[in-house]
Structure formats: structure tokens, C-alpha cells
Tab-separated table of C-alpha atoms and ligand atoms in Angstrom:
chain	number	residue	atom	x	y	z
O	1	MET	CA	-3.920	18.281	30.798
O	2	TYR	CA	-7.086	20.268	30.595
O	3	LYS	CA	-10.579	19.670	31.829
O	4	PRO	CA	-12.385	17.542	29.263
O	5	ILE	CA	-15.043	19.574	27.518
O	6	GLU	CA	-18.594	18.337	27.238
O	7	ILE	CA	-19.313	18.993	23.567
O	8	ALA	CA	-22.827	17.504	23.625
O	9	ASP	CA	-24.942	15.684	26.161
O	10	GLY	CA	-22.636	13.017	27.644
O	11	ILE	CA	-20.004	13.452	24.915
O	12	TYR	CA	-16.576	14.721	25.906
O	13	SER	CA	-13.475	15.853	24.078
O	14	VAL	CA	-10.713	14.076	26.009
O	15	GLY	CA	-7.681	14.456	23.730
O	16	CYS	CA	-4.373	16.220	24.266
O	17	ARG	CA	-2.637	19.344	23.099
O	18	ASP	CA	0.897	19.076	21.749
O	19	TRP	CA	2.000	22.639	22.376
O	20	ASP	CA	5.643	22.142	21.438
O	21	ILE	CA	5.560	20.262	18.172
O	22	ARG	CA	6.964	22.355	15.324
O	23	ASP	CA	7.638	19.646	12.755
O	24	PHE	CA	4.813	17.201	12.215
O	25	HIS	CA	6.167	14.535	9.847
O	26	GLY	CA	7.823	17.242	7.781
O	27	TYR	CA	4.937	19.728	7.992
O	28	SER	CA	5.666	22.955	9.879
O	29	THR	CA	3.334	23.403	12.836
O	30	TYR	CA	4.079	26.858	14.258
O	31	GLU	CA	1.155	26.651	16.645
O	32	GLY	CA	1.523	23.017	17.684
O	33	THR	CA	-1.388	20.655	17.230
O	34	THR	CA	-3.952	18.648	19.132
O	35	TYR	CA	-4.795	14.967	19.053
O	36	ASN	CA	-8.530	14.910	19.616
O	37	ALA	CA	-10.242	11.889	21.117
O	38	PHE	CA	-13.880	11.627	22.101
O	39	LEU	CA	-15.631	9.834	24.918
O	40	ILE	CA	-19.306	9.048	24.492
O	41	THR	CA	-20.842	8.014	27.798
O	42	GLY	CA	-24.124	6.209	28.340
O	43	GLU	CA	-25.372	2.643	28.490
O	44	LYS	CA	-21.950	1.763	27.189
O	45	ASN	CA	-18.902	3.995	27.126
O	46	ILE	CA	-17.196	4.461	23.825
O	47	LEU	CA	-13.895	6.083	22.965
O	48	ILE	CA	-13.312	7.368	19.451
O	49	ASP	CA	-9.596	7.483	18.567
O	50	THR	CA	-6.657	7.953	20.888
O	51	VAL	CA	-3.552	10.156	20.868
O	52	LYS	CA	0.185	9.936	20.200
O	53	GLU	CA	1.902	7.302	22.288
O	54	LYS	CA	3.704	9.766	24.549
O	55	PHE	CA	0.404	11.393	25.511
O	56	GLY	CA	-1.142	8.062	26.573
O	57	ASP	CA	-1.024	8.823	30.304
O	58	GLU	CA	-2.520	12.245	29.750
O	59	LEU	CA	-5.375	10.718	27.754
O	60	LEU	CA	-6.101	8.252	30.559
O	61	ALA	CA	-5.964	11.060	33.113
O	62	ASN	CA	-8.419	13.119	31.046
O	63	ILE	CA	-10.818	10.183	30.769
O	64	SER	CA	-10.502	9.591	34.515
O	65	ARG	CA	-12.068	12.951	35.197
O	66	ILE	CA	-15.278	11.639	33.611
O	67	ILE	CA	-15.270	7.875	34.205
O	68	ASP	CA	-12.850	5.180	35.271
O	69	PRO	CA	-11.105	4.229	31.994
O	70	LYS	CA	-11.807	0.582	32.810
O	71	GLU	CA	-15.466	1.381	32.195
O	72	ILE	CA	-14.791	1.977	28.512
O	73	ASP	CA	-16.574	-0.821	26.658
O	74	ILE	CA	-15.741	-0.101	23.042
O	75	VAL	CA	-12.975	1.664	21.136
O	76	ILE	CA	-13.512	3.045	17.644
O	77	SER	CA	-10.376	3.635	15.579
O	78	ASN	CA	-11.128	5.899	12.628
O	79	HIS	CA	-7.500	6.041	11.479
O	80	THR	CA	-4.359	3.957	12.022
O	81	GLU	CA	-1.769	6.722	11.834
O	82	MET	CA	0.153	6.853	15.092
O	83	ASP	CA	-0.959	10.333	16.123
O	84	HIS	CA	-4.359	8.697	16.726
O	85	SER	CA	-3.514	5.064	17.399
O	86	GLY	CA	-0.242	5.387	19.320
O	87	ALA	CA	-1.905	5.145	22.722
O	88	ILE	CA	-4.075	2.125	21.798
O	89	PRO	CA	-1.705	-0.495	23.326
O	90	LYS	CA	-1.506	1.388	26.636
O	91	LEU	CA	-5.251	2.029	26.619
O	92	MET	CA	-6.065	-1.625	25.966
O	93	ARG	CA	-3.747	-2.758	28.755
O	94	LYS	CA	-5.659	-0.467	31.067
O	95	ILE	CA	-9.243	-1.193	29.963
O	96	GLY	CA	-8.864	-4.873	29.052
O	97	LYS	CA	-7.165	-6.135	25.942
O	98	ASP	CA	-10.187	-8.116	24.786
O	99	LYS	CA	-12.474	-5.123	24.556
O	100	PRO	CA	-13.608	-4.619	20.949
O	101	ILE	CA	-11.945	-2.169	18.575
O	102	TYR	CA	-14.239	-1.107	15.739
O	103	CYS	CA	-12.357	-0.156	12.591
O	104	SER	CA	-12.338	-0.582	8.821
O	105	LYS	CA	-11.011	-3.713	7.141
O	106	MET	CA	-7.778	-1.894	6.314
O	107	GLY	CA	-7.738	-0.504	9.845
O	108	ALA	CA	-7.588	-4.003	11.304
O	109	LYS	CA	-4.832	-4.958	8.876
O	110	ASN	CA	-2.819	-1.812	9.465
O	111	LEU	CA	-3.175	-1.719	13.260
O	112	LYS	CA	-1.684	-5.227	13.291
O	113	LEU	CA	1.192	-4.008	11.139
O	114	HIS	CA	1.829	-1.136	13.539
O	115	PHE	CA	1.630	-2.910	16.889
O	116	ASN	CA	2.455	-6.458	15.882
O	117	ARG	CA	-0.346	-7.947	17.927
O	118	GLU	CA	-3.952	-9.037	17.664
O	119	PHE	CA	-6.789	-7.063	19.139
O	120	ASN	CA	-10.458	-7.927	19.227
O	121	PHE	CA	-11.218	-6.194	15.943
O	122	LYS	CA	-14.779	-5.636	14.796
O	123	VAL	CA	-14.508	-4.769	11.131
O	124	VAL	CA	-17.106	-2.300	9.864
O	125	GLY	CA	-17.755	-0.721	6.493
O	126	THR	CA	-19.896	1.989	4.963
O	127	GLY	CA	-23.498	1.741	6.123
O	128	ASP	CA	-22.796	-0.505	9.110
O	129	GLU	CA	-24.405	0.669	12.312
O	130	LEU	CA	-23.842	0.102	15.979
O	131	LYS	CA	-26.834	0.829	18.201
O	132	ILE	CA	-26.141	1.624	21.833
O	133	GLY	CA	-28.947	2.857	24.044
O	134	LYS	CA	-30.426	5.958	22.486
O	135	ARG	CA	-27.512	6.395	20.093
O	136	THR	CA	-26.666	5.017	16.667
O	137	PHE	CA	-23.075	4.977	15.430
O	138	SER	CA	-22.955	4.850	11.656
O	139	PHE	CA	-19.685	4.160	9.819
O	140	LEU	CA	-18.490	5.583	6.544
O	141	GLU	CA	-15.283	4.366	4.940
O	142	THR	CA	-13.178	7.167	3.476
O	143	ARG	CA	-10.431	5.035	2.004
O	144	MET	CA	-7.326	7.016	0.993
O	145	LEU	CA	-8.591	10.136	2.704
O	146	HIS	CA	-5.867	10.070	3.613
O	147	TRP	CA	-4.826	6.496	4.457
O	148	PRO	CA	-6.226	3.123	3.341
O	149	ASP	CA	-7.793	2.666	6.789
O	150	SER	CA	-9.464	6.082	7.131
O	151	MET	CA	-13.119	6.186	8.070
O	152	PHE	CA	-15.718	8.504	9.607
O	153	THR	CA	-18.059	7.713	12.469
O	154	TYR	CA	-21.385	9.516	12.443
O	155	LEU	CA	-23.619	9.820	15.477
O	156	VAL	CA	-27.062	9.758	13.915
O	157	GLU	CA	-29.325	11.198	16.656
O	158	ASP	CA	-26.836	13.892	17.691
O	159	GLY	CA	-25.843	14.750	14.121
O	160	ILE	CA	-22.144	14.661	15.012
O	161	LEU	CA	-19.561	13.605	12.456
O	162	PHE	CA	-16.247	12.324	13.807
O	163	SER	CA	-14.180	12.896	10.703
O	164	SER	CA	-10.697	11.695	11.629
O	165	ASP	CA	-8.050	13.876	9.917
O	166	ALA	CA	-10.475	15.408	7.408
O	167	PHE	CA	-11.513	18.995	8.249
O	168	GLY	CA	-8.677	19.162	10.795
O	169	GLN	CA	-6.085	21.839	11.421
O	170	HIS	CA	-2.768	21.780	13.222
O	171	TYR	CA	-3.582	24.343	15.871
O	172	ALA	CA	-3.230	24.172	19.629
O	173	GLY	CA	-4.659	27.144	21.439
O	174	ASP	CA	-6.920	28.164	24.276
O	175	ILE	CA	-9.871	27.841	21.937
O	176	PHE	CA	-11.827	24.726	21.068
O	177	PHE	CA	-14.645	25.737	18.728
O	178	ASP	CA	-15.029	27.518	15.400
O	179	ASP	CA	-17.266	30.258	16.813
O	180	GLU	CA	-14.562	31.186	19.324
O	181	ILE	CA	-11.904	31.743	16.685
O	182	GLY	CA	-13.775	32.738	13.528
O	183	GLU	CA	-12.114	33.070	10.119
O	184	GLU	CA	-8.656	32.989	11.703
O	185	ILE	CA	-8.786	29.195	11.651
O	186	ILE	CA	-9.330	28.944	7.888
O	187	PRO	CA	-5.653	29.410	6.889
O	188	HIS	CA	-4.765	26.521	9.226
O	189	ALA	CA	-7.436	24.331	7.644
O	190	ARG	CA	-6.251	25.359	4.185
O	191	LYS	CA	-2.677	24.452	5.049
O	192	TYR	CA	-3.867	21.064	6.283
O	193	TYR	CA	-5.774	20.461	3.060
O	194	ALA	CA	-2.876	21.602	0.865
O	195	ASN	CA	-0.384	19.312	2.563
O	196	ILE	CA	-2.409	16.239	3.446
O	197	LEU	CA	-5.308	15.966	1.025
O	198	LEU	CA	-4.686	17.984	-2.128
O	199	HIS	CA	-3.563	14.975	-4.211
O	200	PHE	CA	-6.782	13.193	-3.282
O	201	SER	CA	-8.978	16.074	-4.481
O	202	PRO	CA	-11.010	13.969	-6.957
O	203	ARG	CA	-11.795	11.594	-4.085
O	204	VAL	CA	-12.759	14.524	-1.861
O	205	GLN	CA	-15.169	15.714	-4.552
O	206	ALA	CA	-16.686	12.215	-4.754
O	207	LEU	CA	-16.992	12.019	-0.971
O	208	LEU	CA	-18.665	15.420	-0.679
O	209	LYS	CA	-21.154	14.352	-3.320
O	210	ASP	CA	-21.879	11.091	-1.496
O	211	VAL	CA	-22.335	12.893	1.808
O	212	ALA	CA	-24.648	15.476	0.218
O	213	GLU	CA	-26.759	12.657	-1.249
O	214	MET	CA	-26.993	10.965	2.148
O	215	ASN	CA	-28.761	14.089	3.406
O	216	LEU	CA	-27.199	13.833	6.838
O	217	THR	CA	-28.002	16.374	9.496
O	218	ILE	CA	-24.602	17.640	10.524
O	219	ASN	CA	-24.751	19.707	13.675
O	220	MET	CA	-21.106	19.338	14.474
O	221	ILE	CA	-17.925	18.099	12.805
O	222	CYS	CA	-15.258	16.808	15.142
O	223	PRO	CA	-11.917	16.287	13.429
O	224	ASP	CA	-8.924	14.682	15.140
O	225	HIS	CA	-6.839	17.872	15.045
O	226	GLY	CA	-7.592	21.420	16.089
O	227	ILE	CA	-10.907	23.107	16.702
O	228	LEU	CA	-14.349	21.511	16.374
O	229	TRP	CA	-16.874	22.886	13.874
O	230	ARG	CA	-20.023	23.319	15.961
O	231	ASP	CA	-21.292	26.725	14.926
O	232	ASN	CA	-21.136	26.407	11.180
O	233	PRO	CA	-19.934	23.009	9.950
O	234	SER	CA	-20.957	23.916	6.417
O	235	ARG	CA	-18.188	26.558	6.424
O	236	ILE	CA	-15.486	23.900	6.287
O	237	ILE	CA	-17.440	21.633	3.925
O	238	GLU	CA	-17.762	24.534	1.485
O	239	ALA	CA	-14.062	25.295	1.858
O	240	TYR	CA	-13.200	21.657	1.065
O	241	ASP	CA	-15.444	21.829	-1.967
O	242	LYS	CA	-13.598	24.928	-3.174
O	243	TRP	CA	-10.093	23.595	-2.485
O	244	SER	CA	-10.802	20.210	-4.042
O	245	ARG	CA	-12.069	21.829	-7.237
O	246	GLN	CA	-8.586	23.372	-7.532
O	247	GLU	CA	-9.865	26.465	-9.232
O	248	PRO	CA	-6.938	28.755	-9.997
O	249	GLU	CA	-6.880	32.430	-9.061
O	250	ARG	CA	-4.993	35.394	-10.457
O	251	LYS	CA	-2.002	34.756	-8.287
O	252	VAL	CA	1.544	33.636	-9.028
O	253	VAL	CA	3.982	31.990	-6.638
O	254	VAL	CA	7.644	32.544	-7.544
O	255	ILE	CA	9.763	29.883	-5.859
O	256	PHE	CA	13.553	29.991	-5.975
O	257	ASP	CA	16.867	29.221	-4.354
O	258	SER	CA	20.249	30.709	-5.042
O	259	MET	CA	23.930	30.278	-4.192
O	260	TRP	CA	25.444	33.616	-5.310
O	261	GLU	CA	22.211	35.630	-5.658
O	262	SER	CA	22.071	35.603	-9.459
O	263	THR	CA	18.910	33.487	-9.471
O	264	THR	CA	17.607	35.775	-6.687
O	265	LYS	CA	17.981	38.815	-8.964
O	266	MET	CA	16.150	36.969	-11.721
O	267	ALA	CA	13.343	36.014	-9.352
O	268	ARG	CA	12.931	39.652	-8.294
O	269	SER	CA	12.697	40.857	-11.887
O	270	ILE	CA	10.134	38.193	-12.747
O	271	THR	CA	8.146	39.268	-9.699
O	272	SER	CA	8.248	42.914	-10.823
O	273	GLY	CA	7.051	41.894	-14.272
O	274	ILE	CA	4.097	40.059	-12.784
O	275	GLU	CA	3.230	42.992	-10.544
O	276	SER	CA	3.401	45.407	-13.478
O	277	GLU	CA	0.383	43.546	-14.849
O	278	ASP	CA	-1.544	43.923	-11.572
O	279	VAL	CA	-1.481	40.229	-10.827
O	280	ASN	CA	-0.883	39.103	-7.245
O	281	VAL	CA	2.479	37.538	-6.641
O	282	ARG	CA	4.343	35.951	-3.785
O	283	LEU	CA	8.117	35.499	-3.831
O	284	MET	CA	9.268	32.498	-1.817
O	285	ASN	CA	12.894	31.675	-1.136
O	286	THR	CA	13.041	27.945	-0.417
O	287	ARG	CA	15.611	28.440	2.299
O	288	LYS	CA	13.391	30.879	4.175
O	289	TRP	CA	10.041	29.197	3.611
O	290	HIS	CA	9.124	25.721	4.724
O	291	ARG	CA	7.919	23.449	1.927
O	292	SER	CA	4.562	23.055	3.630
O	293	ASP	CA	4.043	26.841	3.633
O	294	ILE	CA	4.983	27.050	-0.044
O	295	MET	CA	2.418	24.328	-0.762
O	296	THR	CA	-0.253	26.285	1.072
O	297	GLU	CA	0.346	29.291	-1.176
O	298	ILE	CA	0.301	27.153	-4.299
O	299	ILE	CA	-3.182	25.691	-3.968
O	300	ASP	CA	-5.077	28.736	-5.141
O	301	ALA	CA	-2.335	30.119	-7.412
O	302	GLY	CA	-2.929	30.063	-11.149
O	303	ALA	CA	0.767	29.924	-11.964
O	304	ILE	CA	4.122	28.997	-10.499
O	305	ALA	CA	7.573	30.103	-11.577
O	306	VAL	CA	10.447	28.033	-10.240
O	307	GLY	CA	14.064	29.147	-10.289
O	308	SER	CA	17.198	27.192	-9.543
O	309	PRO	CA	20.897	27.629	-10.167
O	310	THR	CA	22.666	24.628	-11.671
O	311	LEU	CA	24.685	22.650	-9.139
O	312	ASN	CA	26.707	19.604	-10.206
O	313	ASN	CA	24.688	19.205	-13.413
O	314	SER	CA	21.422	19.230	-11.533
O	315	VAL	CA	18.970	21.496	-9.743
O	316	PHE	CA	19.841	22.906	-6.342
O	317	PRO	CA	18.979	20.211	-3.724
O	318	VAL	CA	16.559	22.405	-1.784
O	319	ILE	CA	14.631	23.043	-5.014
O	320	ALA	CA	14.623	19.292	-5.701
O	321	ASP	CA	13.167	18.800	-2.217
O	322	VAL	CA	10.404	21.332	-2.757
O	323	MET	CA	9.652	20.113	-6.292
O	324	THR	CA	9.387	16.482	-5.141
O	325	TYR	CA	7.000	17.592	-2.446
O	326	ILE	CA	4.852	19.739	-4.748
O	327	LYS	CA	4.737	17.005	-7.378
O	328	GLY	CA	3.512	14.406	-4.881
O	329	LEU	CA	0.594	16.648	-3.926
O	330	ARG	CA	-0.400	16.951	-7.599
O	331	PRO	CA	-1.545	20.551	-7.983
O	332	GLN	CA	-3.725	20.950	-11.088
O	333	ASN	CA	-4.749	23.700	-13.512
O	334	LYS	CA	-1.556	25.720	-13.288
O	335	ILE	CA	0.670	27.631	-15.644
O	336	ALA	CA	4.411	27.071	-15.073
O	337	ALA	CA	7.737	28.548	-16.095
O	338	ALA	CA	11.348	27.933	-15.053
O	339	PHE	CA	14.396	30.150	-14.700
O	340	GLY	CA	17.906	30.016	-13.304
O	341	SER	CA	21.482	31.179	-13.421
O	342	TYR	CA	24.279	28.787	-14.385
O	343	GLY	CA	27.997	28.713	-15.084
O	344	TRP	CA	28.763	26.242	-17.872
O	345	SER	CA	26.476	23.210	-18.425
O	346	GLY	CA	23.225	24.801	-17.139
O	347	GLU	CA	20.901	21.798	-16.750
O	348	ALA	CA	18.555	23.214	-14.079
O	349	VAL	CA	15.928	24.871	-16.313
O	350	LYS	CA	15.664	21.800	-18.534
O	351	ILE	CA	15.203	19.547	-15.530
O	352	LEU	CA	12.506	21.834	-14.104
O	353	ASN	CA	10.648	21.841	-17.418
O	354	LYS	CA	10.724	18.052	-17.451
O	355	GLU	CA	9.248	18.005	-13.962
O	356	PHE	CA	6.510	20.458	-14.993
O	357	ALA	CA	5.658	18.272	-17.978
O	358	GLU	CA	5.357	15.197	-15.765
O	359	MET	CA	3.117	17.183	-13.440
O	360	LYS	CA	0.951	18.091	-16.456
O	361	LEU	CA	1.351	21.810	-15.830
O	362	ASP	CA	0.933	24.232	-18.687
O	363	ILE	CA	4.493	25.322	-19.594
O	364	ILE	CA	4.126	28.689	-21.308
O	365	ASP	CA	7.793	29.443	-21.978
O	366	ASP	CA	11.063	27.551	-22.489
O	367	GLY	CA	12.333	29.406	-19.436
O	368	VAL	CA	15.054	31.988	-18.900
O	369	LYS	CA	18.677	30.941	-18.424
O	370	VAL	CA	21.408	33.420	-17.555
O	371	GLN	CA	25.108	32.634	-17.548
O	372	TYR	CA	26.605	33.790	-14.243
O	373	VAL	CA	25.488	37.262	-13.124
O	374	PRO	CA	22.473	38.786	-14.908
O	375	ASP	CA	23.023	42.153	-16.593
O	376	GLU	CA	20.349	44.749	-17.431
O	377	LYS	CA	19.334	42.946	-20.594
O	378	ASP	CA	19.044	39.623	-18.804
O	379	LEU	CA	16.910	41.207	-16.113
O	380	ASP	CA	14.686	42.689	-18.805
O	381	ARG	CA	14.190	39.176	-20.179
O	382	CYS	CA	13.171	38.071	-16.687
O	383	PHE	CA	10.789	41.010	-16.336
O	384	ASP	CA	9.294	40.053	-19.691
O	385	LEU	CA	8.830	36.473	-18.523
O	386	GLY	CA	6.918	37.830	-15.534
O	387	VAL	CA	4.729	39.897	-17.870
O	388	LYS	CA	4.157	36.854	-20.065
O	389	ILE	CA	3.087	34.692	-17.124
O	390	ALA	CA	0.743	37.405	-15.838
O	391	LYS	CA	-0.796	37.985	-19.261
O	392	ALA	CA	-1.328	34.262	-19.829
O	393	LEU	CA	-3.011	34.049	-16.464
O	394	LYS	CA	-5.277	37.008	-17.179
O	395	GLU	CA	-6.219	35.491	-20.495
O	396	LYS	CA	-7.004	32.192	-18.818
O	397	LEU	CA	-8.955	33.866	-16.028
O	398	PRO	CA	-10.759	36.846	-17.502
O	399	LYS	CA	-12.319	39.132	-14.895
O	400	ILE	CA	-16.086	38.952	-15.063
Z	1	MET	CA	-13.450	-12.029	-15.045
Z	2	ASP	CA	-11.198	-11.927	-11.985
Z	3	LYS	CA	-11.140	-9.098	-9.518
Z	4	TYR	CA	-7.856	-7.803	-8.144
Z	5	GLU	CA	-7.216	-6.120	-4.810
Z	6	CYS	CA	-4.626	-3.421	-4.169
Z	7	VAL	CA	-2.529	-3.147	-0.987
Z	8	CYS	CA	-4.703	-0.155	-0.068
Z	9	GLY	CA	-7.879	-2.252	-0.139
Z	10	TYR	CA	-9.226	-0.977	-3.455
Z	11	VAL	CA	-10.725	-3.768	-5.551
Z	12	TYR	CA	-10.503	-3.536	-9.309
Z	13	ASP	CA	-13.648	-5.059	-10.753
Z	14	PRO	CA	-13.476	-5.508	-14.538
Z	15	ALA	CA	-17.250	-5.295	-14.685
Z	16	ILE	CA	-17.037	-1.680	-13.488
Z	17	GLY	CA	-13.641	-0.425	-14.664
Z	18	ASP	CA	-12.311	2.348	-12.463
Z	19	ALA	CA	-14.993	4.949	-13.059
Z	20	ASP	CA	-16.592	4.478	-9.638
Z	21	THR	CA	-13.640	5.967	-7.764
Z	22	GLY	CA	-14.218	9.601	-8.625
Z	23	VAL	CA	-10.857	9.525	-10.407
Z	24	ASP	CA	-11.345	9.565	-14.125
Z	25	ALA	CA	-8.588	7.311	-15.384
Z	26	GLY	CA	-10.631	6.380	-18.421
Z	27	VAL	CA	-10.740	2.625	-18.045
Z	28	ASP	CA	-13.920	1.243	-19.547
Z	29	ALA	CA	-16.080	-1.372	-17.941
Z	30	GLY	CA	-15.214	-4.804	-19.319
Z	31	THR	CA	-11.424	-4.311	-19.247
Z	32	ALA	CA	-9.671	-7.333	-17.720
Z	33	PHE	CA	-6.984	-6.561	-15.146
Z	34	ALA	CA	-4.343	-8.138	-17.392
Z	35	ASP	CA	-5.345	-5.780	-20.204
Z	36	LEU	CA	-4.818	-2.637	-18.160
Z	37	PRO	CA	-1.786	-0.721	-19.431
Z	38	GLU	CA	1.478	-1.490	-17.618
Z	39	ASP	CA	1.682	2.092	-16.360
Z	40	TRP	CA	-1.836	1.969	-14.928
Z	41	VAL	CA	-1.877	2.788	-11.224
Z	42	CYS	CA	-4.416	2.292	-8.480
Z	43	PRO	CA	-6.959	5.119	-8.813
Z	44	LEU	CA	-7.074	5.438	-5.037
Z	45	CYS	CA	-3.501	5.201	-3.767
Z	46	GLY	CA	-1.315	5.362	-6.877
Z	47	ALA	CA	0.286	1.921	-6.409
Z	48	SER	CA	1.488	0.148	-9.566
Z	49	LYS	CA	-0.114	-3.033	-10.944
Z	50	ASP	CA	2.343	-5.364	-9.189
Z	51	ASN	CA	0.828	-4.303	-5.853
Z	52	PHE	CA	-2.435	-6.059	-6.739
Z	53	GLU	CA	-3.431	-9.583	-5.883
Z	54	LYS	CA	-6.160	-11.720	-7.341
Z	55	VAL	CA	-9.292	-11.928	-5.187
Z	56	ASP	CA	-10.504	-15.484	-4.674
C	1	FMN	C1	1.269	12.219	4.807
C	1	FMN	C2	1.666	10.799	4.540
C	1	FMN	C3	1.678	10.306	3.251
C	1	FMN	C4	2.071	8.993	2.984
C	1	FMN	N1	2.096	8.557	1.686
C	1	FMN	C5	2.438	7.268	1.434
C	1	FMN	C6	2.431	6.772	0.090
C	1	FMN	O1	2.107	7.488	-0.858
C	1	FMN	N2	2.751	5.489	-0.125
C	1	FMN	C7	3.130	4.663	0.897
C	1	FMN	O2	3.478	3.494	0.643
C	1	FMN	N3	3.125	5.088	2.191
C	1	FMN	C8	2.789	6.375	2.468
C	1	FMN	N4	2.780	6.821	3.778
C	1	FMN	C9	2.980	5.860	4.882
C	1	FMN	C10	4.405	5.851	5.439
C	1	FMN	O3	5.350	5.532	4.439
C	1	FMN	C11	4.456	4.831	6.581
C	1	FMN	O4	3.697	5.351	7.661
C	1	FMN	C12	5.843	4.478	7.044
C	1	FMN	O5	5.738	3.411	7.973
C	1	FMN	C13	6.550	5.656	7.715
C	1	FMN	O6	7.900	5.315	7.975
C	1	FMN	P1	8.759	6.122	9.040
C	1	FMN	O7	8.254	5.688	10.388
C	1	FMN	O8	10.177	5.745	8.797
C	1	FMN	O9	8.487	7.569	8.788
C	1	FMN	C14	2.442	8.148	4.044
C	1	FMN	C15	2.451	8.657	5.336
C	1	FMN	C16	2.079	9.967	5.592
C	1	FMN	C17	2.125	10.476	6.992
C	2	FE2	FE1	-3.363	10.902	9.374
C	3	FE2	FE1	-3.740	12.978	12.195
C	4	FE2	FE1	-4.383	1.228	-4.066
């Protein structure tokens, strides 16, 4: 537990830090994460979001350092996922189970489906306002960013946007604000975007446009994970604009797995070929790199090359894992090529090409297949594939 | 024409098509839900047509 921080007059960050978590629903979190919750005190006391169930007591203890939790009058639930709703049952038992919970229509539905009980839901939608004393709480539904129930709560007079998971980062440190950490936080935010929001990029674009048209004064953005954007909230809005446009860069990610290192040798030759054309490249072995880290490298890459040996007439299972994951996050505007070593039937490259086609990637080559161990000539073919990928990328993205 | 609601809360309104979602799936205004292609999916959450229910 840490001392709640007063982030604005009478507004406190009362959430918890999960220092130890390293796997957040299949997303690698090397620096843990935080579950941010916010207490707005005044004529009435309002809590925005809670924390994971096992941090429920810690949340209550944090709140107790400001007010008696029983004095909370209203709960706002911006998102049903259990990292933010898990402590709701415990909280409601403590503060009174009939106290109102403001949430979206889907929030009410989904909270019921999670906790199998009724609460005193007050359903709100975009444009609805709640006026309390000198403050106005304005709600903005952000459906499917990233769950059906997701919404933002905007504090009009203070210009504070409570943005739920959007603009968040899995990062638990001794630092709470953007100005205290600087650009170091951006890779964490990028990883969050790549793994949680990338497939909703067209929706993110639409949302950013809507928000721009609303002409809101945004002094601070408070996401439910990681640091708060108080110094320069436009930094993260601009980053989201860039990431959601999915503009490719002159960068290739070579992703592979291997049983007897033949596909490894091929991957290295392809990488050399790419480098010979002065295009940036990153070689990622799927058994050394977590899928969520591979995804983070993919978002700004202009091309991917994927290599797999053939195992039991199929691709190597770890490659299937990574490909399923990449496909679900729907990266756009990318060149793709496949490669792999095989022994007799050699299905892997064909299967990868089929996946690329379904993902609507631009397949620029049939792919390179090598029977068993690659010889010099085979490695030259791989090098040439690397050159071909790099040249196609340069042609697509001419330097201005 | 009838409106249909997805499990995610999205409502398909034939009067609008699906152009208002920011996802350009190319469905023109005036297309009845029944006339949407069988492989059409919810522009918000990706659910298939059988996840929709008629709105009364
Ligand atoms: C990042 C993320 C993405 C999800 N995507 C989908 C989805 O596309 N479709 C769906 O029906 N549910 C989706 N879900 C919801 C989960 O399937 C749901 O929370 C489920 O109850 C989790 O089951 P579990 O507790 O066994 O993990 C997603 C959940 C998360 C965290
Ligand atoms: Fe979430
Ligand atoms: Fe979250
Ligand atoms: Fe949907």
C-alpha cells in the first residue's frame, strides 16, 4: 500500500500496484502493472473503478486514509474486466450494496454476468451528465475499446479524462506521472496498444475524431493502468493517432522457430539480405520472445517474414500460437513472406501463405522451402528473399 | 425495416448501414439485415450474424 496521491483538488489516486505479475492474461508484464482507481471527494464521494479482487482490502485501506469507505456515495464502473471490477462485490459489502453503480448499458449486463447478482445500476450513455456540487461528470461510451462495456468518464470543470484501459501501460514503478518518467514510458504504452487495441484501430481513429470535435479541455488523462498523463496528455493522444493509422516503416520483423536449426540458418540469411539493403530488421525466435513482445515490434514494421519447419504435416505449434495471436490483432499494410525447412511433405510454407492471405497481407514471394539442412545455394536463395523483401519495402516507402 | 442488436450492444440499423462505426465494411444504407452477406460480421466486435437479435 502506498499513500494515495492527490492528483487534483480533492481527487485521489487510490489504486494498487501489482509488482509481481509477469503474465497478464497472456501478455508479458516484466515490470508488473497497476490497477488505478480514483476517489473524488466533495459534496458526495465518488469512486471511479476498482482493482483486482485480491487487492480489494488494499483498495479499502487506501481509501481509508482519505475518508471512511462507507462515505462513498457513488461508484462509477468504466469497464467490466476483472482487473477493474474484481473488488466491486467486496467494496459494495463495505459501503452498502444499494449504493448506485454508474456504468454503460453493456456494463450493467456484463457486471451481472461476472458476479451473478444485481446491483443498483444507473445506466448512462454518451452525453449523459451527473452534476455533483461544483463538478460535472460527463460519460462517453467507447464500446469495443476494448470491451462492449468500455466507457470514459470526463470531469468537465477539472478537464480530467478517466479513460479506463485506453492510454494505459502495464508498468508499476516508483513513478506516477508522465513528467517524472519522460519518453521511457512510450514503449510500454506502445506495447499496450499493440496487444490490446490494434485490431480496433479504425474505431480508435473514429473516437479520436469525435473527441477532437468535442473540443474538450484535457488537462489530465487518467488511465486504469500505469502512469497518469498530466504534463502532456496530447503526447499519448498523438501516439494513439499514429499507431491507429498503422503506417508502416522501413523495418522488417523476421519471426521463426526451429527444431534442428535449419530454419534458424535460413532466418539468419534472410536477415542478412535485408540488412544488405540498409533496411532495419529484427530477428525474433518465438521460443525466446514472448508473443506480446513480437506483436509490439510488428506494429510499425512494413514487412514480416515468418519461418517454420514442418512438423506432423503442419506448422510448428509455437509458430501457430504466434500466428493466431498476430492474426487476431489484425495488423494492416504489411508485406509478408514465408520460409522453412522440411523433410518430406513440407506443408509449413503453404500454410503460412494461406494465413497471410486471410490476413490480407501483401505476399511478395511464394516463399523459400529447403529440404533438410540448407547448403550454400539454399542460403543464397534465403539471402535473395531478404533482398527482395527489403527492395519491395523501399519501393513502397520511398525516402522523401 | 427491423433493427438488430449484437451481443456486444451494437445495433444494426438498415437506415444507416454500417458506415457510422468508423469501420468501412461497405454496407450501404437501406440494406435489410437479412440481405447482409452470410459472412458479414459485426463491425464493432467481429461476431457473426447469428449473434444478433431483432430489436423490438
Ligand atoms: C484481451 C481480451 C480479448 C478478448 N476478446 C474476446 C473476443 O474477441 N470475443 C469474445 O467472445 N470474448 C473475448 N474476450 C472475453 C473473454 O473470452 C472472457 O472474459 C472470458 O470469460 C474469459 O474466460 P477465462 O476466465 O477462462 O479466461 C476477450 C478478453 C480479453 C481479456
Ligand atoms: Fe480491459
Ligand atoms: Fe485493464
Ligand atoms: Fe458486435
